Amino acid sequence: MAKRVAVILSGCGVYDGTEIHEASAVLVHLSRAGAKVQMFAPDADQMHVVNHCEGKPTGEKRNILQESARIARGEVTDLAKMDVSAFDAAIIP
């Protein structure tokens, strides 16, 4: 039986969320291992939103769950709804 793994994201961006290369590498390896993956993220505003060209914070507001959907291709669930007993492991890239 395939292992069930929760991947917990924190947005999308090296300075203001989950680093996309780390998340992608984790997802590739879990896929190759045959794991059943479900992605989660908090449904809350980010603390900082960063202009990645300048590496400086902006005054924008963004939602962590919505930004995590960029990595998850829309398949992301609110972290508050996660049933930890349904998973064999959790990974936070």
PDB file of N, CA and C in Angstrom:
ATOM      1  N   MET A   1       0.836  -1.183   0.000  1.00  0.00           N
ATOM      2  CA  MET A   1       0.000   0.000   0.000  1.00  0.00           C
ATOM      3  C   MET A   1       0.885   1.252   0.000  1.00  0.00           C
ATOM      4  N   ALA A   2       0.507   2.240  -0.798  1.00  0.00           N
ATOM      5  CA  ALA A   2       1.285   3.474  -0.915  1.00  0.00           C
ATOM      6  C   ALA A   2       1.251   4.263   0.390  1.00  0.00           C
ATOM      7  N   LYS A   3       2.375   4.836   0.721  1.00  0.00           N
ATOM      8  CA  LYS A   3       2.455   5.711   1.893  1.00  0.00           C
ATOM      9  C   LYS A   3       1.747   7.021   1.566  1.00  0.00           C
ATOM     10  N   ARG A   4       1.034   7.557   2.565  1.00  0.00           N
ATOM     11  CA  ARG A   4       0.352   8.845   2.402  1.00  0.00           C
ATOM     12  C   ARG A   4       1.210   9.915   3.054  1.00  0.00           C
ATOM     13  N   VAL A   5       1.537  10.946   2.281  1.00  0.00           N
ATOM     14  CA  VAL A   5       2.435  11.999   2.754  1.00  0.00           C
ATOM     15  C   VAL A   5       1.762  13.365   2.595  1.00  0.00           C
ATOM     16  N   ALA A   6       1.755  14.129   3.673  1.00  0.00           N
ATOM     17  CA  ALA A   6       1.269  15.510   3.642  1.00  0.00           C
ATOM     18  C   ALA A   6       2.471  16.412   3.372  1.00  0.00           C
ATOM     19  N   VAL A   7       2.358  17.254   2.362  1.00  0.00           N
ATOM     20  CA  VAL A   7       3.392  18.250   2.077  1.00  0.00           C
ATOM     21  C   VAL A   7       2.803  19.602   2.465  1.00  0.00           C
ATOM     22  N   ILE A   8       3.472  20.276   3.388  1.00  0.00           N
ATOM     23  CA  ILE A   8       2.962  21.535   3.925  1.00  0.00           C
ATOM     24  C   ILE A   8       3.738  22.696   3.308  1.00  0.00           C
ATOM     25  N   LEU A   9       3.015  23.536   2.589  1.00  0.00           N
ATOM     26  CA  LEU A   9       3.603  24.670   1.887  1.00  0.00           C
ATOM     27  C   LEU A   9       3.341  25.961   2.653  1.00  0.00           C
ATOM     28  N   SER A  10       4.118  26.999   2.325  1.00  0.00           N
ATOM     29  CA  SER A  10       3.960  28.281   3.019  1.00  0.00           C
ATOM     30  C   SER A  10       3.947  29.452   2.034  1.00  0.00           C
ATOM     31  N   GLY A  11       3.327  29.250   0.900  1.00  0.00           N
ATOM     32  CA  GLY A  11       3.308  30.292  -0.120  1.00  0.00           C
ATOM     33  C   GLY A  11       4.184  29.858  -1.272  1.00  0.00           C
ATOM     34  N   CYS A  12       4.698  30.824  -2.028  1.00  0.00           N
ATOM     35  CA  CYS A  12       5.526  30.507  -3.190  1.00  0.00           C
ATOM     36  C   CYS A  12       6.561  31.596  -3.391  1.00  0.00           C
ATOM     37  N   GLY A  13       7.780  31.330  -3.010  1.00  0.00           N
ATOM     38  CA  GLY A  13       8.849  32.304  -3.213  1.00  0.00           C
ATOM     39  C   GLY A  13       9.967  32.129  -2.221  1.00  0.00           C
ATOM     40  N   VAL A  14      11.178  32.241  -2.699  1.00  0.00           N
ATOM     41  CA  VAL A  14      12.352  32.015  -1.855  1.00  0.00           C
ATOM     42  C   VAL A  14      12.402  32.963  -0.658  1.00  0.00           C
ATOM     43  N   TYR A  15      11.912  34.186  -0.801  1.00  0.00           N
ATOM     44  CA  TYR A  15      11.978  35.156   0.296  1.00  0.00           C
ATOM     45  C   TYR A  15      10.689  35.236   1.106  1.00  0.00           C
ATOM     46  N   ASP A  16       9.583  34.779   0.535  1.00  0.00           N
ATOM     47  CA  ASP A  16       8.307  34.983   1.208  1.00  0.00           C
ATOM     48  C   ASP A  16       7.392  33.766   1.140  1.00  0.00           C
ATOM     49  N   GLY A  17       7.983  32.581   1.095  1.00  0.00           N
ATOM     50  CA  GLY A  17       7.163  31.377   1.053  1.00  0.00           C
ATOM     51  C   GLY A  17       8.018  30.152   0.830  1.00  0.00           C
ATOM     52  N   THR A  18       7.399  29.087   0.352  1.00  0.00           N
ATOM     53  CA  THR A  18       8.113  27.862   0.044  1.00  0.00           C
ATOM     54  C   THR A  18       9.008  28.074  -1.164  1.00  0.00           C
ATOM     55  N   GLU A  19      10.247  27.642  -1.089  1.00  0.00           N
ATOM     56  CA  GLU A  19      11.179  27.757  -2.218  1.00  0.00           C
ATOM     57  C   GLU A  19      10.774  26.703  -3.249  1.00  0.00           C
ATOM     58  N   ILE A  20      10.476  27.141  -4.447  1.00  0.00           N
ATOM     59  CA  ILE A  20       9.868  26.274  -5.454  1.00  0.00           C
ATOM     60  C   ILE A  20      10.760  25.100  -5.865  1.00  0.00           C
ATOM     61  N   HIS A  21      12.073  25.290  -5.926  1.00  0.00           N
ATOM     62  CA  HIS A  21      12.956  24.180  -6.294  1.00  0.00           C
ATOM     63  C   HIS A  21      12.936  23.080  -5.230  1.00  0.00           C
ATOM     64  N   GLU A  22      12.914  23.480  -3.967  1.00  0.00           N
ATOM     65  CA  GLU A  22      12.854  22.496  -2.889  1.00  0.00           C
ATOM     66  C   GLU A  22      11.530  21.728  -2.931  1.00  0.00           C
ATOM     67  N   ALA A  23      10.429  22.450  -3.115  1.00  0.00           N
ATOM     68  CA  ALA A  23       9.127  21.793  -3.178  1.00  0.00           C
ATOM     69  C   ALA A  23       9.051  20.847  -4.373  1.00  0.00           C
ATOM     70  N   SER A  24       9.540  21.290  -5.532  1.00  0.00           N
ATOM     71  CA  SER A  24       9.507  20.456  -6.737  1.00  0.00           C
ATOM     72  C   SER A  24      10.333  19.191  -6.553  1.00  0.00           C
ATOM     73  N   ALA A  25      11.516  19.317  -5.968  1.00  0.00           N
ATOM     74  CA  ALA A  25      12.372  18.149  -5.752  1.00  0.00           C
ATOM     75  C   ALA A  25      11.696  17.142  -4.815  1.00  0.00           C
ATOM     76  N   VAL A  26      11.080  17.630  -3.749  1.00  0.00           N
ATOM     77  CA  VAL A  26      10.370  16.754  -2.821  1.00  0.00           C
ATOM     78  C   VAL A  26       9.249  16.017  -3.546  1.00  0.00           C
ATOM     79  N   LEU A  27       8.462  16.747  -4.349  1.00  0.00           N
ATOM     80  CA  LEU A  27       7.332  16.143  -5.045  1.00  0.00           C
ATOM     81  C   LEU A  27       7.786  15.114  -6.079  1.00  0.00           C
ATOM     82  N   VAL A  28       8.897  15.375  -6.763  1.00  0.00           N
ATOM     83  CA  VAL A  28       9.430  14.413  -7.739  1.00  0.00           C
ATOM     84  C   VAL A  28       9.831  13.119  -7.035  1.00  0.00           C
ATOM     85  N   HIS A  29      10.558  13.237  -5.939  1.00  0.00           N
ATOM     86  CA  HIS A  29      11.023  12.043  -5.234  1.00  0.00           C
ATOM     87  C   HIS A  29       9.874  11.257  -4.611  1.00  0.00           C
ATOM     88  N   LEU A  30       8.886  11.956  -4.085  1.00  0.00           N
ATOM     89  CA  LEU A  30       7.715  11.260  -3.539  1.00  0.00           C
ATOM     90  C   LEU A  30       6.955  10.534  -4.641  1.00  0.00           C
ATOM     91  N   SER A  31       6.839  11.149  -5.797  1.00  0.00           N
ATOM     92  CA  SER A  31       6.161  10.519  -6.936  1.00  0.00           C
ATOM     93  C   SER A  31       6.911   9.260  -7.370  1.00  0.00           C
ATOM     94  N   ARG A  32       8.224   9.368  -7.479  1.00  0.00           N
ATOM     95  CA  ARG A  32       9.035   8.215  -7.880  1.00  0.00           C
ATOM     96  C   ARG A  32       8.940   7.071  -6.882  1.00  0.00           C
ATOM     97  N   ALA A  33       8.732   7.421  -5.609  1.00  0.00           N
ATOM     98  CA  ALA A  33       8.628   6.399  -4.563  1.00  0.00           C
ATOM     99  C   ALA A  33       7.214   5.827  -4.463  1.00  0.00           C
ATOM    100  N   GLY A  34       6.291   6.357  -5.262  1.00  0.00           N
ATOM    101  CA  GLY A  34       4.933   5.848  -5.267  1.00  0.00           C
ATOM    102  C   GLY A  34       4.052   6.344  -4.131  1.00  0.00           C
ATOM    103  N   ALA A  35       4.471   7.417  -3.480  1.00  0.00           N
ATOM    104  CA  ALA A  35       3.695   7.960  -2.361  1.00  0.00           C
ATOM    105  C   ALA A  35       2.436   8.660  -2.859  1.00  0.00           C
ATOM    106  N   LYS A  36       1.399   8.637  -2.038  1.00  0.00           N
ATOM    107  CA  LYS A  36       0.173   9.393  -2.307  1.00  0.00           C
ATOM    108  C   LYS A  36       0.321  10.708  -1.557  1.00  0.00           C
ATOM    109  N   VAL A  37       0.394  11.807  -2.303  1.00  0.00           N
ATOM    110  CA  VAL A  37       0.699  13.121  -1.727  1.00  0.00           C
ATOM    111  C   VAL A  37      -0.539  14.004  -1.701  1.00  0.00           C
ATOM    112  N   GLN A  38      -0.687  14.717  -0.590  1.00  0.00           N
ATOM    113  CA  GLN A  38      -1.696  15.770  -0.506  1.00  0.00           C
ATOM    114  C   GLN A  38      -1.001  17.001   0.054  1.00  0.00           C
ATOM    115  N   MET A  39      -1.252  18.162  -0.576  1.00  0.00           N
ATOM    116  CA  MET A  39      -0.594  19.399  -0.159  1.00  0.00           C
ATOM    117  C   MET A  39      -1.533  20.268   0.667  1.00  0.00           C
ATOM    118  N   PHE A  40      -0.938  20.926   1.652  1.00  0.00           N
ATOM    119  CA  PHE A  40      -1.669  21.781   2.577  1.00  0.00           C
ATOM    120  C   PHE A  40      -0.922  23.102   2.738  1.00  0.00           C
ATOM    121  N   ALA A  41      -1.657  24.133   3.128  1.00  0.00           N
ATOM    122  CA  ALA A  41      -1.068  25.429   3.462  1.00  0.00           C
ATOM    123  C   ALA A  41      -2.040  26.182   4.360  1.00  0.00           C
ATOM    124  N   PRO A  42      -1.517  27.058   5.213  1.00  0.00           N
ATOM    125  CA  PRO A  42      -2.405  27.866   6.048  1.00  0.00           C
ATOM    126  C   PRO A  42      -3.205  28.849   5.193  1.00  0.00           C
ATOM    127  N   ASP A  43      -4.458  29.050   5.553  1.00  0.00           N
ATOM    128  CA  ASP A  43      -5.297  30.048   4.880  1.00  0.00           C
ATOM    129  C   ASP A  43      -5.189  31.339   5.680  1.00  0.00           C
ATOM    130  N   ALA A  44      -4.112  32.091   5.424  1.00  0.00           N
ATOM    131  CA  ALA A  44      -3.830  33.323   6.169  1.00  0.00           C
ATOM    132  C   ALA A  44      -3.024  34.263   5.278  1.00  0.00           C
ATOM    133  N   ASP A  45      -2.972  35.519   5.661  1.00  0.00           N
ATOM    134  CA  ASP A  45      -2.150  36.470   4.918  1.00  0.00           C
ATOM    135  C   ASP A  45      -0.674  36.224   5.205  1.00  0.00           C
ATOM    136  N   GLN A  46       0.159  36.411   4.172  1.00  0.00           N
ATOM    137  CA  GLN A  46       1.608  36.319   4.359  1.00  0.00           C
ATOM    138  C   GLN A  46       2.075  37.464   5.240  1.00  0.00           C
ATOM    139  N   MET A  47       3.146  37.228   6.004  1.00  0.00           N
ATOM    140  CA  MET A  47       3.713  38.280   6.830  1.00  0.00           C
ATOM    141  C   MET A  47       4.367  39.352   5.948  1.00  0.00           C
ATOM    142  N   HIS A  48       5.106  38.888   4.918  1.00  0.00           N
ATOM    143  CA  HIS A  48       5.780  39.800   3.991  1.00  0.00           C
ATOM    144  C   HIS A  48       5.521  39.337   2.568  1.00  0.00           C
ATOM    145  N   VAL A  49       5.402  40.263   1.655  1.00  0.00           N
ATOM    146  CA  VAL A  49       5.386  39.978   0.228  1.00  0.00           C
ATOM    147  C   VAL A  49       6.617  40.663  -0.338  1.00  0.00           C
ATOM    148  N   VAL A  50       7.432  39.910  -1.072  1.00  0.00           N
ATOM    149  CA  VAL A  50       8.727  40.407  -1.526  1.00  0.00           C
ATOM    150  C   VAL A  50       8.724  40.591  -3.036  1.00  0.00           C
ATOM    151  N   ASN A  51       9.302  41.701  -3.482  1.00  0.00           N
ATOM    152  CA  ASN A  51       9.603  41.913  -4.891  1.00  0.00           C
ATOM    153  C   ASN A  51      10.872  41.107  -5.152  1.00  0.00           C
ATOM    154  N   HIS A  52      10.768  40.025  -5.906  1.00  0.00           N
ATOM    155  CA  HIS A  52      11.891  39.108  -6.079  1.00  0.00           C
ATOM    156  C   HIS A  52      12.978  39.656  -7.002  1.00  0.00           C
ATOM    157  N   CYS A  53      12.688  40.685  -7.775  1.00  0.00           N
ATOM    158  CA  CYS A  53      13.728  41.325  -8.593  1.00  0.00           C
ATOM    159  C   CYS A  53      14.658  42.155  -7.722  1.00  0.00           C
ATOM    160  N   GLU A  54      14.090  42.800  -6.701  1.00  0.00           N
ATOM    161  CA  GLU A  54      14.869  43.679  -5.823  1.00  0.00           C
ATOM    162  C   GLU A  54      15.216  43.039  -4.482  1.00  0.00           C
ATOM    163  N   GLY A  55      14.495  41.974  -4.115  1.00  0.00           N
ATOM    164  CA  GLY A  55      14.728  41.332  -2.824  1.00  0.00           C
ATOM    165  C   GLY A  55      14.233  42.162  -1.658  1.00  0.00           C
ATOM    166  N   LYS A  56      13.260  43.043  -1.919  1.00  0.00           N
ATOM    167  CA  LYS A  56      12.750  43.937  -0.874  1.00  0.00           C
ATOM    168  C   LYS A  56      11.252  43.732  -0.684  1.00  0.00           C
ATOM    169  N   PRO A  57      10.777  43.914   0.564  1.00  0.00           N
ATOM    170  CA  PRO A  57       9.342  43.787   0.829  1.00  0.00           C
ATOM    171  C   PRO A  57       8.529  44.851   0.081  1.00  0.00           C
ATOM    172  N   THR A  58       7.299  44.494  -0.260  1.00  0.00           N
ATOM    173  CA  THR A  58       6.360  45.442  -0.857  1.00  0.00           C
ATOM    174  C   THR A  58       5.231  45.662   0.136  1.00  0.00           C
ATOM    175  N   GLY A  59       4.313  46.521  -0.193  1.00  0.00           N
ATOM    176  CA  GLY A  59       3.164  46.763   0.673  1.00  0.00           C
ATOM    177  C   GLY A  59       1.985  45.870   0.335  1.00  0.00           C
ATOM    178  N   GLU A  60       2.168  44.933  -0.602  1.00  0.00           N
ATOM    179  CA  GLU A  60       1.074  44.055  -1.039  1.00  0.00           C
ATOM    180  C   GLU A  60       0.636  43.099   0.055  1.00  0.00           C
ATOM    181  N   LYS A  61      -0.597  42.635  -0.080  1.00  0.00           N
ATOM    182  CA  LYS A  61      -1.114  41.557   0.765  1.00  0.00           C
ATOM    183  C   LYS A  61      -1.357  40.356  -0.136  1.00  0.00           C
ATOM    184  N   ARG A  62      -0.932  39.172   0.304  1.00  0.00           N
ATOM    185  CA  ARG A  62      -1.193  37.930  -0.414  1.00  0.00           C
ATOM    186  C   ARG A  62      -1.555  36.847   0.579  1.00  0.00           C
ATOM    187  N   ASN A  63      -2.334  35.887   0.108  1.00  0.00           N
ATOM    188  CA  ASN A  63      -2.784  34.793   0.941  1.00  0.00           C
ATOM    189  C   ASN A  63      -1.867  33.580   0.753  1.00  0.00           C
ATOM    190  N   ILE A  64      -1.440  32.965   1.842  1.00  0.00           N
ATOM    191  CA  ILE A  64      -0.510  31.835   1.795  1.00  0.00           C
ATOM    192  C   ILE A  64      -1.108  30.656   1.020  1.00  0.00           C
ATOM    193  N   LEU A  65      -2.370  30.334   1.267  1.00  0.00           N
ATOM    194  CA  LEU A  65      -3.025  29.220   0.587  1.00  0.00           C
ATOM    195  C   LEU A  65      -3.093  29.473  -0.917  1.00  0.00           C
ATOM    196  N   GLN A  66      -3.479  30.679  -1.309  1.00  0.00           N
ATOM    197  CA  GLN A  66      -3.571  31.012  -2.729  1.00  0.00           C
ATOM    198  C   GLN A  66      -2.205  30.986  -3.409  1.00  0.00           C
ATOM    199  N   GLU A  67      -1.190  31.470  -2.734  1.00  0.00           N
ATOM    200  CA  GLU A  67       0.159  31.463  -3.304  1.00  0.00           C
ATOM    201  C   GLU A  67       0.700  30.031  -3.395  1.00  0.00           C
ATOM    202  N   SER A  68       0.372  29.188  -2.422  1.00  0.00           N
ATOM    203  CA  SER A  68       0.807  27.791  -2.449  1.00  0.00           C
ATOM    204  C   SER A  68       0.176  27.038  -3.609  1.00  0.00           C
ATOM    205  N   ALA A  69      -0.990  27.480  -4.040  1.00  0.00           N
ATOM    206  CA  ALA A  69      -1.664  26.845  -5.175  1.00  0.00           C
ATOM    207  C   ALA A  69      -0.847  26.953  -6.457  1.00  0.00           C
ATOM    208  N   ARG A  70       0.076  27.899  -6.527  1.00  0.00           N
ATOM    209  CA  ARG A  70       0.969  28.009  -7.691  1.00  0.00           C
ATOM    210  C   ARG A  70       1.841  26.758  -7.800  1.00  0.00           C
ATOM    211  N   ILE A  71       2.351  26.289  -6.685  1.00  0.00           N
ATOM    212  CA  ILE A  71       3.185  25.087  -6.661  1.00  0.00           C
ATOM    213  C   ILE A  71       2.313  23.841  -6.797  1.00  0.00           C
ATOM    214  N   ALA A  72       1.185  23.855  -6.095  1.00  0.00           N
ATOM    215  CA  ALA A  72       0.308  22.680  -6.043  1.00  0.00           C
ATOM    216  C   ALA A  72      -0.599  22.572  -7.263  1.00  0.00           C
ATOM    217  N   ARG A  73      -0.492  23.514  -8.180  1.00  0.00           N
ATOM    218  CA  ARG A  73      -1.366  23.558  -9.366  1.00  0.00           C
ATOM    219  C   ARG A  73      -2.835  23.536  -8.972  1.00  0.00           C
ATOM    220  N   GLY A  74      -3.138  24.257  -7.905  1.00  0.00           N
ATOM    221  CA  GLY A  74      -4.510  24.394  -7.445  1.00  0.00           C
ATOM    222  C   GLY A  74      -4.951  23.331  -6.469  1.00  0.00           C
ATOM    223  N   GLU A  75      -4.213  22.228  -6.382  1.00  0.00           N
ATOM    224  CA  GLU A  75      -4.606  21.090  -5.536  1.00  0.00           C
ATOM    225  C   GLU A  75      -4.012  21.240  -4.132  1.00  0.00           C
ATOM    226  N   VAL A  76      -4.494  22.240  -3.388  1.00  0.00           N
ATOM    227  CA  VAL A  76      -3.992  22.487  -2.038  1.00  0.00           C
ATOM    228  C   VAL A  76      -5.178  22.682  -1.100  1.00  0.00           C
ATOM    229  N   THR A  77      -5.039  22.167   0.131  1.00  0.00           N
ATOM    230  CA  THR A  77      -6.113  22.205   1.122  1.00  0.00           C
ATOM    231  C   THR A  77      -5.687  23.058   2.305  1.00  0.00           C
ATOM    232  N   ASP A  78      -6.635  23.726   2.911  1.00  0.00           N
ATOM    233  CA  ASP A  78      -6.375  24.522   4.103  1.00  0.00           C
ATOM    234  C   ASP A  78      -5.760  23.627   5.186  1.00  0.00           C
ATOM    235  N   LEU A  79      -4.660  24.052   5.739  1.00  0.00           N
ATOM    236  CA  LEU A  79      -3.944  23.281   6.762  1.00  0.00           C
ATOM    237  C   LEU A  79      -4.836  22.975   7.973  1.00  0.00           C
ATOM    238  N   ALA A  80      -5.775  23.849   8.276  1.00  0.00           N
ATOM    239  CA  ALA A  80      -6.675  23.634   9.417  1.00  0.00           C
ATOM    240  C   ALA A  80      -7.558  22.397   9.225  1.00  0.00           C
ATOM    241  N   LYS A  81      -7.706  21.936   7.985  1.00  0.00           N
ATOM    242  CA  LYS A  81      -8.546  20.775   7.689  1.00  0.00           C
ATOM    243  C   LYS A  81      -7.754  19.460   7.639  1.00  0.00           C
ATOM    244  N   MET A  82      -6.453  19.521   7.909  1.00  0.00           N
ATOM    245  CA  MET A  82      -5.611  18.317   7.829  1.00  0.00           C
ATOM    246  C   MET A  82      -5.886  17.384   9.007  1.00  0.00           C
ATOM    247  N   ASP A  83      -6.158  16.117   8.699  1.00  0.00           N
ATOM    248  CA  ASP A  83      -6.330  15.072   9.709  1.00  0.00           C
ATOM    249  C   ASP A  83      -5.001  14.319   9.781  1.00  0.00           C
ATOM    250  N   VAL A  84      -4.195  14.621  10.781  1.00  0.00           N
ATOM    251  CA  VAL A  84      -2.851  14.051  10.859  1.00  0.00           C
ATOM    252  C   VAL A  84      -2.856  12.524  10.913  1.00  0.00           C
ATOM    253  N   SER A  85      -3.924  11.945  11.421  1.00  0.00           N
ATOM    254  CA  SER A  85      -3.974  10.482  11.519  1.00  0.00           C
ATOM    255  C   SER A  85      -4.117   9.811  10.149  1.00  0.00           C
ATOM    256  N   ALA A  86      -4.402  10.582   9.119  1.00  0.00           N
ATOM    257  CA  ALA A  86      -4.576  10.033   7.767  1.00  0.00           C
ATOM    258  C   ALA A  86      -3.256   9.922   7.002  1.00  0.00           C
ATOM    259  N   PHE A  87      -2.141  10.346   7.620  1.00  0.00           N
ATOM    260  CA  PHE A  87      -0.860  10.403   6.914  1.00  0.00           C
ATOM    261  C   PHE A  87       0.221   9.611   7.643  1.00  0.00           C
ATOM    262  N   ASP A  88       1.135   9.068   6.845  1.00  0.00           N
ATOM    263  CA  ASP A  88       2.280   8.350   7.386  1.00  0.00           C
ATOM    264  C   ASP A  88       3.441   9.286   7.665  1.00  0.00           C
ATOM    265  N   ALA A  89       3.454  10.428   6.969  1.00  0.00           N
ATOM    266  CA  ALA A  89       4.556  11.382   7.132  1.00  0.00           C
ATOM    267  C   ALA A  89       4.091  12.764   6.716  1.00  0.00           C
ATOM    268  N   ALA A  90       4.812  13.772   7.194  1.00  0.00           N
ATOM    269  CA  ALA A  90       4.584  15.156   6.779  1.00  0.00           C
ATOM    270  C   ALA A  90       5.946  15.756   6.435  1.00  0.00           C
ATOM    271  N   ILE A  91       5.971  16.514   5.346  1.00  0.00           N
ATOM    272  CA  ILE A  91       7.216  17.157   4.902  1.00  0.00           C
ATOM    273  C   ILE A  91       6.938  18.638   4.727  1.00  0.00           C
ATOM    274  N   ILE A  92       7.850  19.469   5.238  1.00  0.00           N
ATOM    275  CA  ILE A  92       7.768  20.916   5.057  1.00  0.00           C
ATOM    276  C   ILE A  92       9.014  21.343   4.275  1.00  0.00           C
ATOM    277  N   PRO A  93       8.863  21.514   2.942  1.00  0.00           N
ATOM    278  CA  PRO A  93      10.052  21.907   2.152  1.00  0.00           C
ATOM    279  C   PRO A  93      10.456  23.347   2.441  1.00  0.00           C
TER     280      PRO A  93
END
